[in-house]
mmCIF file of C-alpha atoms in Angstrom:
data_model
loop_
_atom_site.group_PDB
_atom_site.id
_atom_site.type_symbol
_atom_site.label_atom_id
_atom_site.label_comp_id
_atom_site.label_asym_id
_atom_site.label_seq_id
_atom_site.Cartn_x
_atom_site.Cartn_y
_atom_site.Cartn_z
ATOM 1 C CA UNK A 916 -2.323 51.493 -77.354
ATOM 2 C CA UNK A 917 -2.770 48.145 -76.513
ATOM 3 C CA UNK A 918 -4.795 46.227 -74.161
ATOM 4 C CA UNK A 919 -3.147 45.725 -70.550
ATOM 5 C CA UNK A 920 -2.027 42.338 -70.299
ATOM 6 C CA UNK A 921 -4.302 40.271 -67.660
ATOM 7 C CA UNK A 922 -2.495 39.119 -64.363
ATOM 8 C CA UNK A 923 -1.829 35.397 -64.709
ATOM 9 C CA UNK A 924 -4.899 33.036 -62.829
ATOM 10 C CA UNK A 925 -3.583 32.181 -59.436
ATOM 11 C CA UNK A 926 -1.677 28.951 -59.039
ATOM 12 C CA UNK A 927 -4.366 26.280 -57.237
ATOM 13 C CA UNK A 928 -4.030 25.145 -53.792
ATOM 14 C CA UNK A 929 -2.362 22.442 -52.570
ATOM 15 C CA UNK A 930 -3.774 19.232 -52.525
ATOM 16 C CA UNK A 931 -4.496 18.552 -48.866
ATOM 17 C CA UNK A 932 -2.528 15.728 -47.773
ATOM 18 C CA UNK A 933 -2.514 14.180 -44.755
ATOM 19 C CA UNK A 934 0.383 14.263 -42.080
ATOM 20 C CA UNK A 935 2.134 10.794 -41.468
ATOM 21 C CA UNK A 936 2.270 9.914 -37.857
ATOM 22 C CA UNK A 937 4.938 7.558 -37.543
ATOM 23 C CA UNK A 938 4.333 3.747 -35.166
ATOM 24 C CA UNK A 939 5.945 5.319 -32.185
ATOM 25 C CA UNK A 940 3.617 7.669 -31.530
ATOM 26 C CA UNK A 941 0.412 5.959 -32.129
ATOM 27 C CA UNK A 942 1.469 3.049 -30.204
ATOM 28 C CA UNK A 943 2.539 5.848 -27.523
ATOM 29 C CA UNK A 944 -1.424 7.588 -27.461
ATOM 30 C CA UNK A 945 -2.672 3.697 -27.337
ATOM 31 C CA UNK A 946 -0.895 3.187 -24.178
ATOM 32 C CA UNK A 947 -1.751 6.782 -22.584
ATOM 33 C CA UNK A 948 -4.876 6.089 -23.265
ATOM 34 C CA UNK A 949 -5.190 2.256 -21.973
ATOM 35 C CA UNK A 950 -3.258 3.776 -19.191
ATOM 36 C CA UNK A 951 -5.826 6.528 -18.291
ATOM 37 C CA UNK A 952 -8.618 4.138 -18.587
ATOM 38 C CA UNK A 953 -7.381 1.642 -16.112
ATOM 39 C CA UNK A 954 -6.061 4.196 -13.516
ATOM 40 C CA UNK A 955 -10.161 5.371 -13.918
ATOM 41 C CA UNK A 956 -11.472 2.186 -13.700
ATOM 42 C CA UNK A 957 -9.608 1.257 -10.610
ATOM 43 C CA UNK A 958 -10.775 5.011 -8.519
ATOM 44 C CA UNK A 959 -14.152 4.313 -9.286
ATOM 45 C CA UNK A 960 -17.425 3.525 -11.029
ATOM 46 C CA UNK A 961 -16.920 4.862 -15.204
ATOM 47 C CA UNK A 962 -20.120 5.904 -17.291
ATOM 48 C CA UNK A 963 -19.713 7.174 -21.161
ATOM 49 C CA UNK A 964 -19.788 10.936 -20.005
ATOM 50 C CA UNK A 965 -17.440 11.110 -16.611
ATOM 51 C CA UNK A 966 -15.195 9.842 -15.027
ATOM 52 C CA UNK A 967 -13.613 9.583 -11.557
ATOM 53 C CA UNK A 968 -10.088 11.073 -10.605
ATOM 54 C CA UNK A 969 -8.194 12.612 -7.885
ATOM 55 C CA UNK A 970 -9.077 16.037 -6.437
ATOM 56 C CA UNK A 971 -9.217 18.212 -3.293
ATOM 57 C CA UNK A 972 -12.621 17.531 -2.080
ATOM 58 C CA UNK A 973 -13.254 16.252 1.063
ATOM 59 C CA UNK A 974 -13.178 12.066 -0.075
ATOM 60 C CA UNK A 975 -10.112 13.231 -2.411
ATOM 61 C CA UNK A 976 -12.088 12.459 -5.573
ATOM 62 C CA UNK A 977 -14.128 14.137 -7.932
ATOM 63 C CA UNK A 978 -16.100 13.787 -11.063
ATOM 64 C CA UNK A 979 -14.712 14.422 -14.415
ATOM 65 C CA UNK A 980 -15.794 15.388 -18.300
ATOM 66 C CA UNK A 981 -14.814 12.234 -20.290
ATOM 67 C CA UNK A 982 -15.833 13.963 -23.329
ATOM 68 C CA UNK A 983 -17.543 17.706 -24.285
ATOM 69 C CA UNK A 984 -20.328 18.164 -22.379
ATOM 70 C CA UNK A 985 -23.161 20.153 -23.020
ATOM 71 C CA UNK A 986 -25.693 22.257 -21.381
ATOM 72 C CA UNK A 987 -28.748 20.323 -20.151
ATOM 73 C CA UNK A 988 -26.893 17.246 -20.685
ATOM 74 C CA UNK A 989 -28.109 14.348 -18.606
ATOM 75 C CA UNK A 990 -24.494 13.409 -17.099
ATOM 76 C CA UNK A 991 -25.652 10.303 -15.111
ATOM 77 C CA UNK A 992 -27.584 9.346 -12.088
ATOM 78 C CA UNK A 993 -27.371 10.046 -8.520
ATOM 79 C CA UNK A 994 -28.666 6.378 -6.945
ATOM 80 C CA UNK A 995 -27.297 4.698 -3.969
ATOM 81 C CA UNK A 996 -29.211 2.959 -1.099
ATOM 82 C CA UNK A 997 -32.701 4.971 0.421
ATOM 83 C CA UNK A 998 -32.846 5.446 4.077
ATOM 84 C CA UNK A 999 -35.458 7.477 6.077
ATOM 85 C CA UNK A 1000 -34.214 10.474 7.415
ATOM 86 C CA UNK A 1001 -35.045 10.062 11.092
ATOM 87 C CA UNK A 1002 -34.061 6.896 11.603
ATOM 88 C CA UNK A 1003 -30.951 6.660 9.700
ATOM 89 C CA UNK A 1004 -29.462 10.278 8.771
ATOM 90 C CA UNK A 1005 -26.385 11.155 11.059
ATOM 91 C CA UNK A 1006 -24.204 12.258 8.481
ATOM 92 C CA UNK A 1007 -25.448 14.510 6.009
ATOM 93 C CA UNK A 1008 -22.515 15.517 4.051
ATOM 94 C CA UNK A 1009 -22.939 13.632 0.830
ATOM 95 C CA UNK A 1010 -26.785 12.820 1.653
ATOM 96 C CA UNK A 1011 -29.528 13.903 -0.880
ATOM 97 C CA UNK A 1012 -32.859 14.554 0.542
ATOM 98 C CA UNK A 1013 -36.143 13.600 -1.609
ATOM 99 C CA UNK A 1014 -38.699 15.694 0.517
ATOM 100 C CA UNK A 1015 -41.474 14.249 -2.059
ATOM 101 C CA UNK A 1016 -40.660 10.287 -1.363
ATOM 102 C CA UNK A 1017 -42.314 8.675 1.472
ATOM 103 C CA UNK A 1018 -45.705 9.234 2.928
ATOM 104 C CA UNK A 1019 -44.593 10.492 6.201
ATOM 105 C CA UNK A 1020 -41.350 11.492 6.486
ATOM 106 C CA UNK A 1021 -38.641 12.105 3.773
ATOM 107 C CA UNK A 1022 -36.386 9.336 2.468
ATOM 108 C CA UNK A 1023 -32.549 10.032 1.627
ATOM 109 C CA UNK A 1024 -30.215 8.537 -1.116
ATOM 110 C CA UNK A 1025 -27.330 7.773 1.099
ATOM 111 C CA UNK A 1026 -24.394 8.686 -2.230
ATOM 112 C CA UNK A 1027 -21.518 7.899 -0.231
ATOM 113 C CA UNK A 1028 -21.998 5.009 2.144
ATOM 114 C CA UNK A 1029 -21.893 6.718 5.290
ATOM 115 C CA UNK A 1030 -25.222 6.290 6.759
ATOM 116 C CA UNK A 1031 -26.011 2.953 4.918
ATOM 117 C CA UNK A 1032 -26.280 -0.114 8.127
ATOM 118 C CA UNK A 1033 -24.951 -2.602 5.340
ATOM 119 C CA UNK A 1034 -22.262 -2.497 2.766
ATOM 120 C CA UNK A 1035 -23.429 -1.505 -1.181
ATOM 121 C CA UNK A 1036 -20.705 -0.503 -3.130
ATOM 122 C CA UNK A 1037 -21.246 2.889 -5.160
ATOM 123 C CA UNK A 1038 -22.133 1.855 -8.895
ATOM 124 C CA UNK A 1039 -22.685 5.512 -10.176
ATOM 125 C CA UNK A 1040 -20.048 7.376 -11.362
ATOM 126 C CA UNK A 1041 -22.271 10.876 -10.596
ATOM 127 C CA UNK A 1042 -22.080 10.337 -7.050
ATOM 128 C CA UNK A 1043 -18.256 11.398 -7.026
ATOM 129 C CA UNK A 1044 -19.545 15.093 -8.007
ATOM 130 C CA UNK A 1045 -17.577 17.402 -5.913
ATOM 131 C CA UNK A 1046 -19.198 20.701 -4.446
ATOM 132 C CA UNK A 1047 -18.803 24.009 -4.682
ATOM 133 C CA UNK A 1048 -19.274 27.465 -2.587
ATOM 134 C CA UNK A 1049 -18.881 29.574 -5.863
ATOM 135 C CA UNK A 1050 -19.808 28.796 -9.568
ATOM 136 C CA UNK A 1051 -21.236 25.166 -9.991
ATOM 137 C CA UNK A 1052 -21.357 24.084 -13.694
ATOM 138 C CA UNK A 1053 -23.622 21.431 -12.881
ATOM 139 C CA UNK A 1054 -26.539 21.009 -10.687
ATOM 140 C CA UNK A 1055 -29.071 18.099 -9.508
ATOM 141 C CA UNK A 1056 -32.842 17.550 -11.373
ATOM 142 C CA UNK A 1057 -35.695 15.106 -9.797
ATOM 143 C CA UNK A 1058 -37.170 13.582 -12.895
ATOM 144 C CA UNK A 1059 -40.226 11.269 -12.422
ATOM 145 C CA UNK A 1060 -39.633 7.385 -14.146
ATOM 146 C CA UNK A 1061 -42.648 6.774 -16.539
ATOM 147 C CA UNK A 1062 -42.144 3.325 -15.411
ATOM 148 C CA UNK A 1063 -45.635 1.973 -14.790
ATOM 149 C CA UNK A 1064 -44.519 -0.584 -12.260
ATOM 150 C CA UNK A 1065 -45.441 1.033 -8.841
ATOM 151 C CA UNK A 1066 -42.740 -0.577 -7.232
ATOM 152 C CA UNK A 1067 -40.228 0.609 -9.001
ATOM 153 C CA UNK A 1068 -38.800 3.525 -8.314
ATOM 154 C CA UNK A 1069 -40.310 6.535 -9.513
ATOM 155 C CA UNK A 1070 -38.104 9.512 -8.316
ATOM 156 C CA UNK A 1071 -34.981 9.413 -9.708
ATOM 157 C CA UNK A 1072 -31.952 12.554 -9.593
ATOM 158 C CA UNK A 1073 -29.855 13.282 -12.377
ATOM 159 C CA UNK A 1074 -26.867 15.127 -12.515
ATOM 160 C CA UNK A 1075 -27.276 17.495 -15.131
ATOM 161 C CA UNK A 1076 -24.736 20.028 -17.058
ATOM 162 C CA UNK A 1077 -25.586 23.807 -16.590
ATOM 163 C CA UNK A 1078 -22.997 25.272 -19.299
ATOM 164 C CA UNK A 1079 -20.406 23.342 -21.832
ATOM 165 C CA UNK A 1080 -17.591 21.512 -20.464
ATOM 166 C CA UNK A 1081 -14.603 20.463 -21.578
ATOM 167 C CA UNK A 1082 -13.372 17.002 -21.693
ATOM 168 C CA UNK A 1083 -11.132 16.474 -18.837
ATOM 169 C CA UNK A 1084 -12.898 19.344 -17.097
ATOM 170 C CA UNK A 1085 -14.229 18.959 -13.011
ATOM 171 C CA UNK A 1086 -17.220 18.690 -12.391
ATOM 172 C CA UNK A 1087 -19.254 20.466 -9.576
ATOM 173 C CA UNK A 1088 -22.529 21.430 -7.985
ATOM 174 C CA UNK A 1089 -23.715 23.777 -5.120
ATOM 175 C CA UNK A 1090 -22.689 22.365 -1.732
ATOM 176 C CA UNK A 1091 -26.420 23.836 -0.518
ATOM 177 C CA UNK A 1092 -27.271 20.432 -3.036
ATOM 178 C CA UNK A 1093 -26.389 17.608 -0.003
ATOM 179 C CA UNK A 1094 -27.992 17.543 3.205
ATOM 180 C CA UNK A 1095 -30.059 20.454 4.233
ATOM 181 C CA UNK A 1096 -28.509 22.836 2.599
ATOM 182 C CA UNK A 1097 -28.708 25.812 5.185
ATOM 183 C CA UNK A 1098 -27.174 23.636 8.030
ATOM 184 C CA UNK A 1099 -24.653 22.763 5.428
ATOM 185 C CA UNK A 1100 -24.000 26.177 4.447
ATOM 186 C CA UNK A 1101 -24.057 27.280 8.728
ATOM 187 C CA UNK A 1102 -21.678 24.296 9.622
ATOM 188 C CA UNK A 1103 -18.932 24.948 6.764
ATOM 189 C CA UNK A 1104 -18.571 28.629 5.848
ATOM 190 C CA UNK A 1105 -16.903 28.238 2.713
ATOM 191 C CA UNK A 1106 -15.731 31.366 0.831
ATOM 192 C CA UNK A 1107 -16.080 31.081 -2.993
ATOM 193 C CA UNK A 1108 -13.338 29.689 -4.583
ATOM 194 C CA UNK A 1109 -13.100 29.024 -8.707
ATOM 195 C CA UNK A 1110 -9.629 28.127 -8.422
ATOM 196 C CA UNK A 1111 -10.908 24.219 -9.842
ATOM 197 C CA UNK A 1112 -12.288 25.933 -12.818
ATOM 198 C CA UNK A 1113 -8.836 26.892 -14.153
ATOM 199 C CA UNK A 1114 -6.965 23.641 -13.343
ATOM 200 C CA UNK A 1115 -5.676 21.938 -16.297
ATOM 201 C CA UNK A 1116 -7.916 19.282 -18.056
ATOM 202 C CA UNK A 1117 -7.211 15.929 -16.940
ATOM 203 C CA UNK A 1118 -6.307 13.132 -19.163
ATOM 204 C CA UNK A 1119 -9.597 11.558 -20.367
ATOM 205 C CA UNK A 1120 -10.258 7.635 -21.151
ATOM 206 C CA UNK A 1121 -11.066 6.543 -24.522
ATOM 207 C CA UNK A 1122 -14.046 7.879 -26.036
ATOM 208 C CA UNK A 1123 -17.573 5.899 -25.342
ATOM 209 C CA UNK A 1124 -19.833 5.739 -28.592
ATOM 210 C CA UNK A 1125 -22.852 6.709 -27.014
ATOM 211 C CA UNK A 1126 -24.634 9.771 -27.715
ATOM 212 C CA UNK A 1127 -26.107 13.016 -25.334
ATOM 213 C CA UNK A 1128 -29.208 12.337 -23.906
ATOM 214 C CA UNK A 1129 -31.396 15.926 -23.126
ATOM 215 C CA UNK A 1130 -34.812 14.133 -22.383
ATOM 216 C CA UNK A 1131 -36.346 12.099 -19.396
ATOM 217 C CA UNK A 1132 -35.336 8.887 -19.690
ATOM 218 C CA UNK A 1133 -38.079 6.483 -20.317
ATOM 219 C CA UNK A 1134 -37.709 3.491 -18.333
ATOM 220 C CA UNK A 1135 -35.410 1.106 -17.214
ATOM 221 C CA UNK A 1136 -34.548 -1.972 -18.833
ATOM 222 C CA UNK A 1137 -33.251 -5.298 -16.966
ATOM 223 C CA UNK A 1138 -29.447 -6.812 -17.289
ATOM 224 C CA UNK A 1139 -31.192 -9.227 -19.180
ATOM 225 C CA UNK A 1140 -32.317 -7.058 -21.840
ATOM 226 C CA UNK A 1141 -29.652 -7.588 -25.237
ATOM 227 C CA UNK A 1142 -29.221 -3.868 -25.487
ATOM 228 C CA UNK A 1143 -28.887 -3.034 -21.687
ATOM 229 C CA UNK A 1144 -25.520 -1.599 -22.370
ATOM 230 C CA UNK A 1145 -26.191 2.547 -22.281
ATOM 231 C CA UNK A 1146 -28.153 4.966 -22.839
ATOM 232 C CA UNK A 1147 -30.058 5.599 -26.321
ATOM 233 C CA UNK A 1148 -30.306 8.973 -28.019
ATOM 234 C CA UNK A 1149 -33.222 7.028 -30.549
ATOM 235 C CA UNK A 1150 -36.037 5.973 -28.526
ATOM 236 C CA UNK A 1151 -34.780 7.536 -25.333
ATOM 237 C CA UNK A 1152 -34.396 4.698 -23.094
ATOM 238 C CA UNK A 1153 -32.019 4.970 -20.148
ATOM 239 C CA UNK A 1154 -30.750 0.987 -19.763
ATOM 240 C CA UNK A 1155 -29.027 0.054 -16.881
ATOM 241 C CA UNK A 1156 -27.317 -3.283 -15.721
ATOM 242 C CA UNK A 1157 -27.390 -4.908 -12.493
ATOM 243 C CA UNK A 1158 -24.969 -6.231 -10.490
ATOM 244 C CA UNK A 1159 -24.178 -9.636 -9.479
ATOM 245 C CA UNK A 1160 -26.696 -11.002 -7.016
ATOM 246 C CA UNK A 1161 -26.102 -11.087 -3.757
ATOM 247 C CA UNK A 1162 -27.533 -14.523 -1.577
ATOM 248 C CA UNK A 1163 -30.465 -14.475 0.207
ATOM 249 C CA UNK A 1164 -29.131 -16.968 3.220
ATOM 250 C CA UNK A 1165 -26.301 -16.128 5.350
ATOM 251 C CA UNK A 1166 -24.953 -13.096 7.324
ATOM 252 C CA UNK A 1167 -25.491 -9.582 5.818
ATOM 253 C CA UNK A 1168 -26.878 -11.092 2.733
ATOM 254 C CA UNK A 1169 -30.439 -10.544 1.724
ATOM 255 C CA UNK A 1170 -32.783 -11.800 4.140
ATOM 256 C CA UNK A 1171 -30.757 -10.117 6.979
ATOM 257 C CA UNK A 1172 -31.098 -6.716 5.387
ATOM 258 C CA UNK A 1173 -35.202 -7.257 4.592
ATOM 259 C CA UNK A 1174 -35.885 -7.693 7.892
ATOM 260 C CA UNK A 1175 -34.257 -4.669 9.223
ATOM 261 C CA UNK A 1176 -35.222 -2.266 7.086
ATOM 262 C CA UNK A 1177 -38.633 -3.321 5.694
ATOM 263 C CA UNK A 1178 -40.371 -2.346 9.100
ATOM 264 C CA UNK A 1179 -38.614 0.962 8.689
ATOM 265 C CA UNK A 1180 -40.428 1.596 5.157
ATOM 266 C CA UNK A 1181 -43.659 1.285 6.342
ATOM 267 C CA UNK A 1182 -44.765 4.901 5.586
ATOM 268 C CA UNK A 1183 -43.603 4.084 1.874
ATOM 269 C CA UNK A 1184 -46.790 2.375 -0.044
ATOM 270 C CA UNK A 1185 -44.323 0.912 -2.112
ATOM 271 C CA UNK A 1186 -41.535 -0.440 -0.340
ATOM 272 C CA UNK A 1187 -40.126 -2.583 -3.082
ATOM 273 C CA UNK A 1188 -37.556 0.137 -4.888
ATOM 274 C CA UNK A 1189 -36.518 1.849 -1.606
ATOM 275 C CA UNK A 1190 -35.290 -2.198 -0.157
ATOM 276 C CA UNK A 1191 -33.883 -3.068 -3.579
ATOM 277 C CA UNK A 1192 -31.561 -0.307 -3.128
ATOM 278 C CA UNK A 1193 -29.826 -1.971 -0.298
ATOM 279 C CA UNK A 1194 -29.394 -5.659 -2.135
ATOM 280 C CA UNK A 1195 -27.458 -5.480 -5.384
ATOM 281 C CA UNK A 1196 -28.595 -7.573 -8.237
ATOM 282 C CA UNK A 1197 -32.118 -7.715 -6.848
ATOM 283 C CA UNK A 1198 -35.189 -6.139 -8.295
ATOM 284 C CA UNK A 1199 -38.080 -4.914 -6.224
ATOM 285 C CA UNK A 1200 -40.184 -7.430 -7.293
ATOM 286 C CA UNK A 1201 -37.808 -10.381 -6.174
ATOM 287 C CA UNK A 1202 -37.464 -8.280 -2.744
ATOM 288 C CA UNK A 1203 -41.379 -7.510 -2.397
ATOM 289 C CA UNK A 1204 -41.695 -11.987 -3.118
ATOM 290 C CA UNK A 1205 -39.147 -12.776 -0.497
ATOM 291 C CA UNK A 1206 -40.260 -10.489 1.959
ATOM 292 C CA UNK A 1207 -43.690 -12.704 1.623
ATOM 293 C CA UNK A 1208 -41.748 -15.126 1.799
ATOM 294 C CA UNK A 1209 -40.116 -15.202 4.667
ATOM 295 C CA UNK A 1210 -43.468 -13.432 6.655
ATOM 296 C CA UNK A 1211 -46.036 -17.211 5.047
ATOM 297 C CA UNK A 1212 -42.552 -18.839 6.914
ATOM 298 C CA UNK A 1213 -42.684 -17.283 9.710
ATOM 299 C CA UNK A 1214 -46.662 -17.634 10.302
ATOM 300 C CA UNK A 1215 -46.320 -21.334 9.616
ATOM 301 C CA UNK A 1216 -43.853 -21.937 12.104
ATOM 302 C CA UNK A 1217 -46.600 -20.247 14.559
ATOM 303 C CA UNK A 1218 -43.811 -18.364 15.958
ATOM 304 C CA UNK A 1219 -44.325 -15.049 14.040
ATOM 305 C CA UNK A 1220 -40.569 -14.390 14.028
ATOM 306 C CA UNK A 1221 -38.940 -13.007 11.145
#
């Protein structure tokens, strides 16, 4: 008999094509998304990797996922001004103790305001992180500078991703992570509650171009520098700008706030970092000059008065 006849070859696959979108709808995501990123801009301070929105913690804000996050990301920075604890803690709610800092007794980052005696105006986006009595996916690292000026400062906290999250995703650490944690914990007997993890996503600005950073960021580099515009997954270098300076001379302004909390900072060998903290757009070297400054002044006026 003859040979069976071989099954005919299949027929090839389709050439992918792609699908038209037509000008309505890409002109529709341009203004969601222009939309999303001014209604972010306007609630708070925006970094590449979060975002600030509305949410049901206590301030009735919270930090977002701007894009996937994930785990040990570096998320941002926890700054804000740096207060010693006895003389200046009386509300501990969004205060983060360094026990390490200061020779004598324990300096604070002050992340919402609420302790500060002068006005600074919260530039980092982290700071928003809400808290949580059950299942943080994020949590707070002390990572030393390898900046070798001493008067910089050289403790710095990061807010750092303990599991991926999705963009549009809440952020949130341990509520034992702000003041003293037990008296936190005693004072507010919160029962766990995950509902947060299975809101929705919110919608997300546009994308930033920058790229996860895992490591320790290297130093910091002036507003001055041409690249001080992110961070840098190459060479590892966490830039940050500065603000606009403030004035030396006049009410509140720079001179005012040196001489009230300079004598406060005397158990700090270098005061320069903590005091820059409290005047935006000043580095601790300019603060550390005036302070000299203003004490050669005072000695040739033979009053001694600051």
């Amino acid at each position: 008999p003859p040979p069976p006849t071989p099954p005919p070859p299949p027929p090839p696959p389709p050439a992918d094509t792609a699908d038209r979108i037509d000008q309505r709808t890409i002109e529709n995501e341009a203004a969601c998304s222009l939309a999303t990123l001014i209604t972010a801009t306007a609630l708070g301070p925006l970094s590449a990797w979060a975002f600030v929105a509305p949410s049901d913690t206590a301030s009735g804000l919270g930090l977002f996922a701007r894009q996937p996050l994930l785990p040990s990301q570096l998320i941002g920075e926890l700054g804000g001004p740096r207060l010693p604890v006895a003389t200046f803690l009386r509300k501990p709610a969004r205060a983060l103790i360094l026990p390490q800092y200061g020779a004598k007794e324990p300096i604070f980052i002050d992340t919402g305001g609420a302790n500060c005696p002068f006005f600074v105006r919260v530039e980092h986006a982290a700071n928003f992180v809400g808290t949580t009595a059950g299942r943080p996916n994020a949590r707070v690292e002390a990572r030393s500078s390898a900046c070798a000026d001493p008067q910089q400062l050289q403790e710095r906290m990061w807010l750092v991703a303990t599991e991926p999250i999705a963009a549009g995703a809440e952020i949130r650490i341990d509520q034992r992570t702000f003041g003293s944690g037990r008296d936190a914990c005693r004072s507010k007997k919160q029962r766990a509650d995950d509902a947060w993890r299975n809101r929705p996503p919110r919608p997300t600005p546009p994308p930033a171009a920058d790229e996860p950073l895992f490591v320790v960021p290297a130093h910091d580099v002036s507003a001055n520098d041409d690249n001080a515009n992110g961070s840098s997954a190459d060479d590892y270098v966490w830039h940050e700008t500065r603000p606009t300076p403030i004035p030396w001379e006049g009410p509140g302004n720079g001179d005012e706030r040196l001489r009230l909390l300079v004598p406060h900072f005397r158990t700090v060998e270098h005061f320069g970092g903590a005091v820059a903290t409290h005047i935006p757009g000043r580095s601790p070297a300019e603060c550390v000059g005036r302070w000299a400054l203003l004490r050669k002044s005072a000695a040739a006026s033979g009053t001694g008065q600051l």
